[in-house]
Coordinates of C-alpha atoms and ligand atoms in Angstrom, one line a residue:
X28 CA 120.9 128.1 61.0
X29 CA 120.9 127.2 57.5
X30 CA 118.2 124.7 56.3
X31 CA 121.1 122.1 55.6
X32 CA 123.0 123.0 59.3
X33 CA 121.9 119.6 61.4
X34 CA 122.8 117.0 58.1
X35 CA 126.8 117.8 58.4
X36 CA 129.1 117.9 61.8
X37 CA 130.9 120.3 60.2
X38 CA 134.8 120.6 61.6
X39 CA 136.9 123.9 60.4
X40 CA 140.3 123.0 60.7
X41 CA 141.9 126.3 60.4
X42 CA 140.8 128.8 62.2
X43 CA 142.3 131.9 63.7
X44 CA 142.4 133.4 67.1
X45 CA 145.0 135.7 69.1
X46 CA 145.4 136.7 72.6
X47 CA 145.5 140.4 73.6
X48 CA 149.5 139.5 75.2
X49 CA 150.5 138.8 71.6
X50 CA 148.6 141.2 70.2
X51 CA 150.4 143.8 72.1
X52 CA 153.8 142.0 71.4
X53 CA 153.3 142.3 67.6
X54 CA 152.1 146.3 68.1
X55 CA 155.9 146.5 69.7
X56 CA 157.0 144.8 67.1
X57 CA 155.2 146.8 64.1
X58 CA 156.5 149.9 65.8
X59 CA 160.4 148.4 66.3
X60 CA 162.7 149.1 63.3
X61 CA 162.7 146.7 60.9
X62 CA 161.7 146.1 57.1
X63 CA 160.7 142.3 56.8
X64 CA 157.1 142.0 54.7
X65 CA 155.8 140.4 57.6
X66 CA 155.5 143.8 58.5
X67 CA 152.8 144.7 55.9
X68 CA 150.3 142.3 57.6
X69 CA 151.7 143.0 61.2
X70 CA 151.2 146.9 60.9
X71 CA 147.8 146.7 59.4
X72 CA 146.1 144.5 61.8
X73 CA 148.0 145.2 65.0
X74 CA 149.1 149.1 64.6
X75 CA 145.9 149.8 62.7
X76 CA 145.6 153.6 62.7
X77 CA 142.2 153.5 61.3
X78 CA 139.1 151.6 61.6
X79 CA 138.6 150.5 58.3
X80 CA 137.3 147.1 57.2
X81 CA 141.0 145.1 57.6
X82 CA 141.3 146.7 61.4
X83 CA 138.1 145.5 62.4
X84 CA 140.3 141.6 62.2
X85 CA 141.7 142.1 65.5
X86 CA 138.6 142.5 67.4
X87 CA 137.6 139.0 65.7
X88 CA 140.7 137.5 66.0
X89 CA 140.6 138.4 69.9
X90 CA 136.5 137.5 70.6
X91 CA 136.1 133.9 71.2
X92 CA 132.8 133.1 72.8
X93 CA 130.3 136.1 71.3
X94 CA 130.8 137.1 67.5
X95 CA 132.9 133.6 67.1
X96 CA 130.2 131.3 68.1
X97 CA 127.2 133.3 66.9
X98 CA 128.9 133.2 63.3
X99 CA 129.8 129.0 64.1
X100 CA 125.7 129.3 64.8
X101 CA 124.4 130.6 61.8
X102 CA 126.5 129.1 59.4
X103 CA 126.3 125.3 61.0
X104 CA 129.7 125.3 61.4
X105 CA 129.7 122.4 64.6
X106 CA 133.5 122.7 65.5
X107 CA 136.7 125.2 64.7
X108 CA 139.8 123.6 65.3
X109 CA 141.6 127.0 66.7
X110 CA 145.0 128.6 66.0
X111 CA 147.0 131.4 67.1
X112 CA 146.8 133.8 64.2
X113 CA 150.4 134.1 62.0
X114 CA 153.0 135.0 62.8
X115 CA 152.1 133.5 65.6
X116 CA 155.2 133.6 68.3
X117 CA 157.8 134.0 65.6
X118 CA 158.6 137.3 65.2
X119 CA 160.1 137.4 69.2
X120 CA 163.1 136.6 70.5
X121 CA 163.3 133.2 71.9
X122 CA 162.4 133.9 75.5
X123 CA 159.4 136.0 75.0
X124 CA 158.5 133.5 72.1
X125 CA 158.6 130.4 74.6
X126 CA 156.5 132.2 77.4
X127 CA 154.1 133.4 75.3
X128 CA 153.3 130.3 73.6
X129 CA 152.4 128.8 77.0
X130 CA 150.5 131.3 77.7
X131 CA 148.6 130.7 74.3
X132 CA 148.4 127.2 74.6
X133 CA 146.8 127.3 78.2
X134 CA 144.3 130.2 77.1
X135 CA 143.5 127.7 74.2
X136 CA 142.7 125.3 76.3
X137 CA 140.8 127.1 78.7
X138 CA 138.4 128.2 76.0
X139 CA 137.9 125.1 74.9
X140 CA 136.9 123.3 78.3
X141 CA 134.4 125.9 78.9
X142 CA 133.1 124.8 74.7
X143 CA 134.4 121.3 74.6
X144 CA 131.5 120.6 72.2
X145 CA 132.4 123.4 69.9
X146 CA 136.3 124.1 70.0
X147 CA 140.0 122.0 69.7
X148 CA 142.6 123.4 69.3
X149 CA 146.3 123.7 68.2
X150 CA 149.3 124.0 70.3
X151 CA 152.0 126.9 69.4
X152 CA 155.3 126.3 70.3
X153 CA 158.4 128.4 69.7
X154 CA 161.1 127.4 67.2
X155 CA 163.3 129.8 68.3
X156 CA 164.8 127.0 71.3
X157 CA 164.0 123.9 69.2
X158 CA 164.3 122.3 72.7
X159 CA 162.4 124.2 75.1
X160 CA 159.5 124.3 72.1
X161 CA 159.9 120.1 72.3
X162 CA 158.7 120.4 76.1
X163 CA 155.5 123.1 75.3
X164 CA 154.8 120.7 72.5
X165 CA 154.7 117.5 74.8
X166 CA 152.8 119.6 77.6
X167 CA 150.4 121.4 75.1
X168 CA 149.3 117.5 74.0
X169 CA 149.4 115.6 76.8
X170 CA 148.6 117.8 79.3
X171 CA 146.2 120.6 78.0
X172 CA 145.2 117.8 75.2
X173 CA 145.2 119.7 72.3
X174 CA 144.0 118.6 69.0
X175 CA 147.8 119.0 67.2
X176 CA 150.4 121.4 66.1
X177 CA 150.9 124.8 64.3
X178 CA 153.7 126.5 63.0
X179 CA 153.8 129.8 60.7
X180 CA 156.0 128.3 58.5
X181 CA 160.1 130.1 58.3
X182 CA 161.5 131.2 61.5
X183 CA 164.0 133.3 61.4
X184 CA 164.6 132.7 57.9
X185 CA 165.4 128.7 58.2
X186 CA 163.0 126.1 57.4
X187 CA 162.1 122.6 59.0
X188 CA 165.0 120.8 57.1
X189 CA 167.9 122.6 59.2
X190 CA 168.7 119.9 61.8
X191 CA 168.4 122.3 64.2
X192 CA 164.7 122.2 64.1
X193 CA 164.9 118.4 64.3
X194 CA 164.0 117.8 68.2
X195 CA 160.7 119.6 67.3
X196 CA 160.2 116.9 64.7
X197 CA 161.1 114.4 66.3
X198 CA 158.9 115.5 69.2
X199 CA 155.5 115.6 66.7
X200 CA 156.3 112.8 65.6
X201 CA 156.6 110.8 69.0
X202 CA 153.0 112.7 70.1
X203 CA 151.4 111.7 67.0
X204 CA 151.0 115.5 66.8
X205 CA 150.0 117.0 62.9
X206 CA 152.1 120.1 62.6
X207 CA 149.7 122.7 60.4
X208 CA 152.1 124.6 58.9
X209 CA 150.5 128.0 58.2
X210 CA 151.8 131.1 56.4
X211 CA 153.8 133.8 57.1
X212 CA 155.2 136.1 54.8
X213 CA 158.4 135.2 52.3
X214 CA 161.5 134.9 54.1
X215 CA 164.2 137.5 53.4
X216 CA 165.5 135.3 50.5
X217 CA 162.2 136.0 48.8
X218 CA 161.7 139.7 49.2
X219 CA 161.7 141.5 46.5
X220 CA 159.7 140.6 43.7
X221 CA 156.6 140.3 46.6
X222 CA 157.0 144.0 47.3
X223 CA 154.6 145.1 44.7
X224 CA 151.1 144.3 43.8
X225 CA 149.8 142.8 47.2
X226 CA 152.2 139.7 46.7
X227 CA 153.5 139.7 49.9
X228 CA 150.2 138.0 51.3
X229 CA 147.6 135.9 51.0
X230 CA 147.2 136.9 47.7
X231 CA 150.6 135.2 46.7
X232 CA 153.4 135.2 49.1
X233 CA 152.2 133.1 51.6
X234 CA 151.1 130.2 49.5
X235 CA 155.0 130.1 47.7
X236 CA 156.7 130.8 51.4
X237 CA 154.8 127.7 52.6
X238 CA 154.8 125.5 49.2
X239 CA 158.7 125.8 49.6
X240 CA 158.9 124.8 52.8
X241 CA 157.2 121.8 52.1
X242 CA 158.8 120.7 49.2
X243 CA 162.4 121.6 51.3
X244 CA 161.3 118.9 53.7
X245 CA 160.8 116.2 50.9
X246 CA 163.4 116.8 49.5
X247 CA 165.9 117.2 51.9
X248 CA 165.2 113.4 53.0
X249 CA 163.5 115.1 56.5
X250 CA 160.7 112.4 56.1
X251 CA 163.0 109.2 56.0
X252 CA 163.9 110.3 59.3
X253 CA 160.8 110.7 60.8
X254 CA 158.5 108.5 58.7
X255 CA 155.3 108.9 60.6
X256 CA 155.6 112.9 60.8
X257 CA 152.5 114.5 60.0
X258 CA 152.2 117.6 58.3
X259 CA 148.6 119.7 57.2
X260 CA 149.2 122.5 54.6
X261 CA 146.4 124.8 54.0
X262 CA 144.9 126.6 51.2
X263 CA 144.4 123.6 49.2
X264 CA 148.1 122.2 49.8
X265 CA 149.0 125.6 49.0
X266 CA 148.8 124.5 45.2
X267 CA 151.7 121.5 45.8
X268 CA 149.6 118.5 44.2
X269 CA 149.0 120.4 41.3
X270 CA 153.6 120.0 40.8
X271 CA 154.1 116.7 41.7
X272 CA 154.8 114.9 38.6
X273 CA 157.4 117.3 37.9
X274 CA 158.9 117.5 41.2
X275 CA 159.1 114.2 40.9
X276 CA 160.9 114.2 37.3
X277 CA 162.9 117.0 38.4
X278 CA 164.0 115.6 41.7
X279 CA 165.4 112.5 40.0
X280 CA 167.7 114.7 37.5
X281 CA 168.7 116.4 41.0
X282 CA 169.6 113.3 42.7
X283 CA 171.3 112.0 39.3
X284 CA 173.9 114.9 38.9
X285 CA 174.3 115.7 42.6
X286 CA 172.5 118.3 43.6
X287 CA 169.7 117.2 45.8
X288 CA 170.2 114.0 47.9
X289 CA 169.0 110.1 47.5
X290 CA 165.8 110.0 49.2
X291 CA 164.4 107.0 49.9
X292 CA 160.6 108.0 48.1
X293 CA 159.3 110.4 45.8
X294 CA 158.2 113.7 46.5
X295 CA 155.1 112.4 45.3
X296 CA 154.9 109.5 47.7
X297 CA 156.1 111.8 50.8
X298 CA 152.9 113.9 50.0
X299 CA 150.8 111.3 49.8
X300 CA 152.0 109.0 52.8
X301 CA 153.0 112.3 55.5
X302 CA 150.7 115.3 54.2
X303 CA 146.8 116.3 54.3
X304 CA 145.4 119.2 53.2
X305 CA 143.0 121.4 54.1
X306 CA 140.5 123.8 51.8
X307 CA 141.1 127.1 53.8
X308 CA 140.5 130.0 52.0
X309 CA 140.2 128.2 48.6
X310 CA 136.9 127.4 47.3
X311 CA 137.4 126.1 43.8
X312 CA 135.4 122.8 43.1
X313 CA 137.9 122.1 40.0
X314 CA 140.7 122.1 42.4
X315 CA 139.0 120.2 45.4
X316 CA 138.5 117.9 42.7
X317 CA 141.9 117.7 41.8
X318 CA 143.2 117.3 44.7
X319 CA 141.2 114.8 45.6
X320 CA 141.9 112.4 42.9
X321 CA 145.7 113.6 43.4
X322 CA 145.5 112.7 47.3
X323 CA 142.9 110.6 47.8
X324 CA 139.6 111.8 49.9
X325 CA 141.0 110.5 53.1
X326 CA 143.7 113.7 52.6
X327 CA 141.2 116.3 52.2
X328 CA 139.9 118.1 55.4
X329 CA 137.6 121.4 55.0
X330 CA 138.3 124.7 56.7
X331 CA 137.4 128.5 56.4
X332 CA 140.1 130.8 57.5
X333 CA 137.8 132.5 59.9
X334 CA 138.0 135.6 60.5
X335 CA 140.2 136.3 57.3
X336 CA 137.5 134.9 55.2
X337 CA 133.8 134.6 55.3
X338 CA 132.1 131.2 56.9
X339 CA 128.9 131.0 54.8
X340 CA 130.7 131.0 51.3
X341 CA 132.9 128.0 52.7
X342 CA 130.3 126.5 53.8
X343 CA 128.1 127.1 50.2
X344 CA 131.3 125.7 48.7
X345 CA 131.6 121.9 50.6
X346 CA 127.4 121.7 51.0
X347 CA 127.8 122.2 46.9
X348 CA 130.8 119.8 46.4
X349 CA 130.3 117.1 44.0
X350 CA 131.2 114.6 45.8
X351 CA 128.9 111.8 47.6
X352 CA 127.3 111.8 50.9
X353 CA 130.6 109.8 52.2
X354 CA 133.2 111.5 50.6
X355 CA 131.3 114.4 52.2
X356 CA 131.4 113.3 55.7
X357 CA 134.8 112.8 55.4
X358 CA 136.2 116.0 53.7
X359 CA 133.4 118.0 56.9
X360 CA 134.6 116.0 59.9
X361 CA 135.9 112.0 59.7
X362 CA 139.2 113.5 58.2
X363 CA 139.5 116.3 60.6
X364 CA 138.4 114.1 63.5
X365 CA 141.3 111.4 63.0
X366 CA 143.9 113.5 62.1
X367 CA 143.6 115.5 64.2
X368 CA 142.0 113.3 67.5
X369 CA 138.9 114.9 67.8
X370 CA 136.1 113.1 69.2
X371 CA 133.3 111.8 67.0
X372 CA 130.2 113.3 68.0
Ligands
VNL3 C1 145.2 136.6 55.6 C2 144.5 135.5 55.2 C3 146.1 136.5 56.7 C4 144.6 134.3 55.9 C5 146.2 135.3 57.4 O1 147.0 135.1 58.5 C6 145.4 134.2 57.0 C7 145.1 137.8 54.9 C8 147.7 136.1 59.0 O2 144.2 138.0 54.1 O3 145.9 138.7 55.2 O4 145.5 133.0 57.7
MN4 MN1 144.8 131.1 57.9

């Protein structure tokens, strides 16, 4: 443990985890045709032909109780708030999707009665039957009780403001469920110019994939709809703060000549009143900063992106924050622990 482990309960809101069932689903599905850039990912860490440092993910994504909670030990890390790894479910065809998001969801919770003191967890649901998904959602929360929601962002190429998807909204919203939407690769639309260069992932792709579907759903009108929907981006907001002044300019001039619709707030406001954001993966003082005068500190929740990235620089990163004790505790756990309905400690 490090010297400063016992002064923070520290909460890591987005961390990864699979299940050998899916594992084995997206090997089928890295073998399959197909030329999506999910597939760059999916390949590498599921149909790994060597064991070279990126293969050695799956083991970590698949251990739960030994390498997991020895790492959680040494780096002070009191809680991870888990999630089945992207692309999550996504990727299958509906039926397979549905059943093996159950099968996540109860393996989740599973883990996390053995750990109660050290795990939560969010539910995966399918989007591929918006309504069967509704019904693992409403039995992944009230049933298992788990902590909230995650999505990988597109699914089959649509986004959250086709009305299709609304019974899934409207079924978060009615469980006071936070939907984390996490990345995937860039839908088909966006293919190209993330072939090159390592843009297809985290490096890039995944941060304008998931910025764009946020900013879809804000300005589609999605959240007039379902005012109290909750929605957690990672990866500091995936960089959205840092637009809105000029989404909001630019959405006016929309709505003035027609192109976008009347919405009854701002993208601004929408960000403010039905987002949080995490730190996953970005440790930048300047922009926790930022974003913390952008969003307010009650908006701000810390994570690692274990196993992708390391725990001990994430946690060097928020010990070193400059910010006070309180603003602390709240960016560590209070956030995470009401958004999210995890019990104080
Ligand atoms: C990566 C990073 C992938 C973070 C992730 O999910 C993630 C990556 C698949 O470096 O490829 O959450
Ligand atoms: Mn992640």
């Amino acid at each position: 443990m490090t010297a400063d482990a016992k002064k923070w309960r520290r909460i890591a809101t987005e961390e990864a985890l699979s299940i050998p069932e899916v594992a084995a689903g997206l090997r089928g599905v890295a073998r399959a045709p197909g030329n999506s850039l999910d597939l760059i990912l999916v390949k590498r860490i599921y149909d790994a032909q060597v064991d070279d440092g990126p293969a050695r993910l799956l083991p970590r994504l698949l251990d739960l109780e030994d390498e997991r909670l020895c790492d959680m030990d040494q780096n002070g890390v009191a809680v991870q708030l888990l999630s089945l790894t992207a692309p999550g479910v996504q990727m299958f065809d509906a039926d397979t999707a549905t059943e093996l998001a159950a099968l996540a969801n109860d393996r989740l919770a599973a883990v996390i009665s053995r750990h109660p003191a050290r795990f939560a967890g969010l539910a995966t649901f399918a989007p591929q039957s918006p309504k069967r998904a509704a019904k693992e959602m409403e039995r992944a929360i009230k049933t298992l009780k788990l902590n909230g929601l995650i999505v990988n962002s597109h699914t089959n190429n649509e986004y959250f403001d086709n009305p299709k998807y609304f019974p899934i909204l409207e079924a978060a919203e009615a469980l006071d469920a936070c939907i984390y939407i996490h990345p995937r690769a860039p839908s088909d639309g966006l293919d190209a110019p993330f072939r090159d260069y390592g843009l297809d992932g985290a490096q890039w792709g995944y941060g304008i994939e998931v910025s764009t579907h946020a900013v879809r759903m804000m300005v589609s009108g999605v959240f007039d709809r379902f005012p109290k929907l909750k929605i957690c981006l990672g990866h500091m907001g995936e960089a959205v703060q840092f637009w809105l002044w000029r989404l909001d300019y630019m959405n006016k001039n929309a709505q003035n000549r027609g192109s976008a619709p009347k919405t009854k707030l701002t993208p601004s406001e929408y960000f403010k009143r039905n987002f949080v954001i995490t730190t996953s993966g970005q440790e930048s003082h300047l922009a926790l900063d930022f974003s913390i005068k952008a969003l307010g500190i009650d908006n701000v929740l810390w994570a690692i992106d274990y196993p992708y990235q390391p725990s001990a620089p994430a946690v060097a990163f928020m010990d070193s924050a400059p910010v006070s004790a309180a603003e602390k505790e709240k960016l560590y756990h209070g956030n995470a622990e009401r958004v999210f309905h995890i019990p104080p400690a």
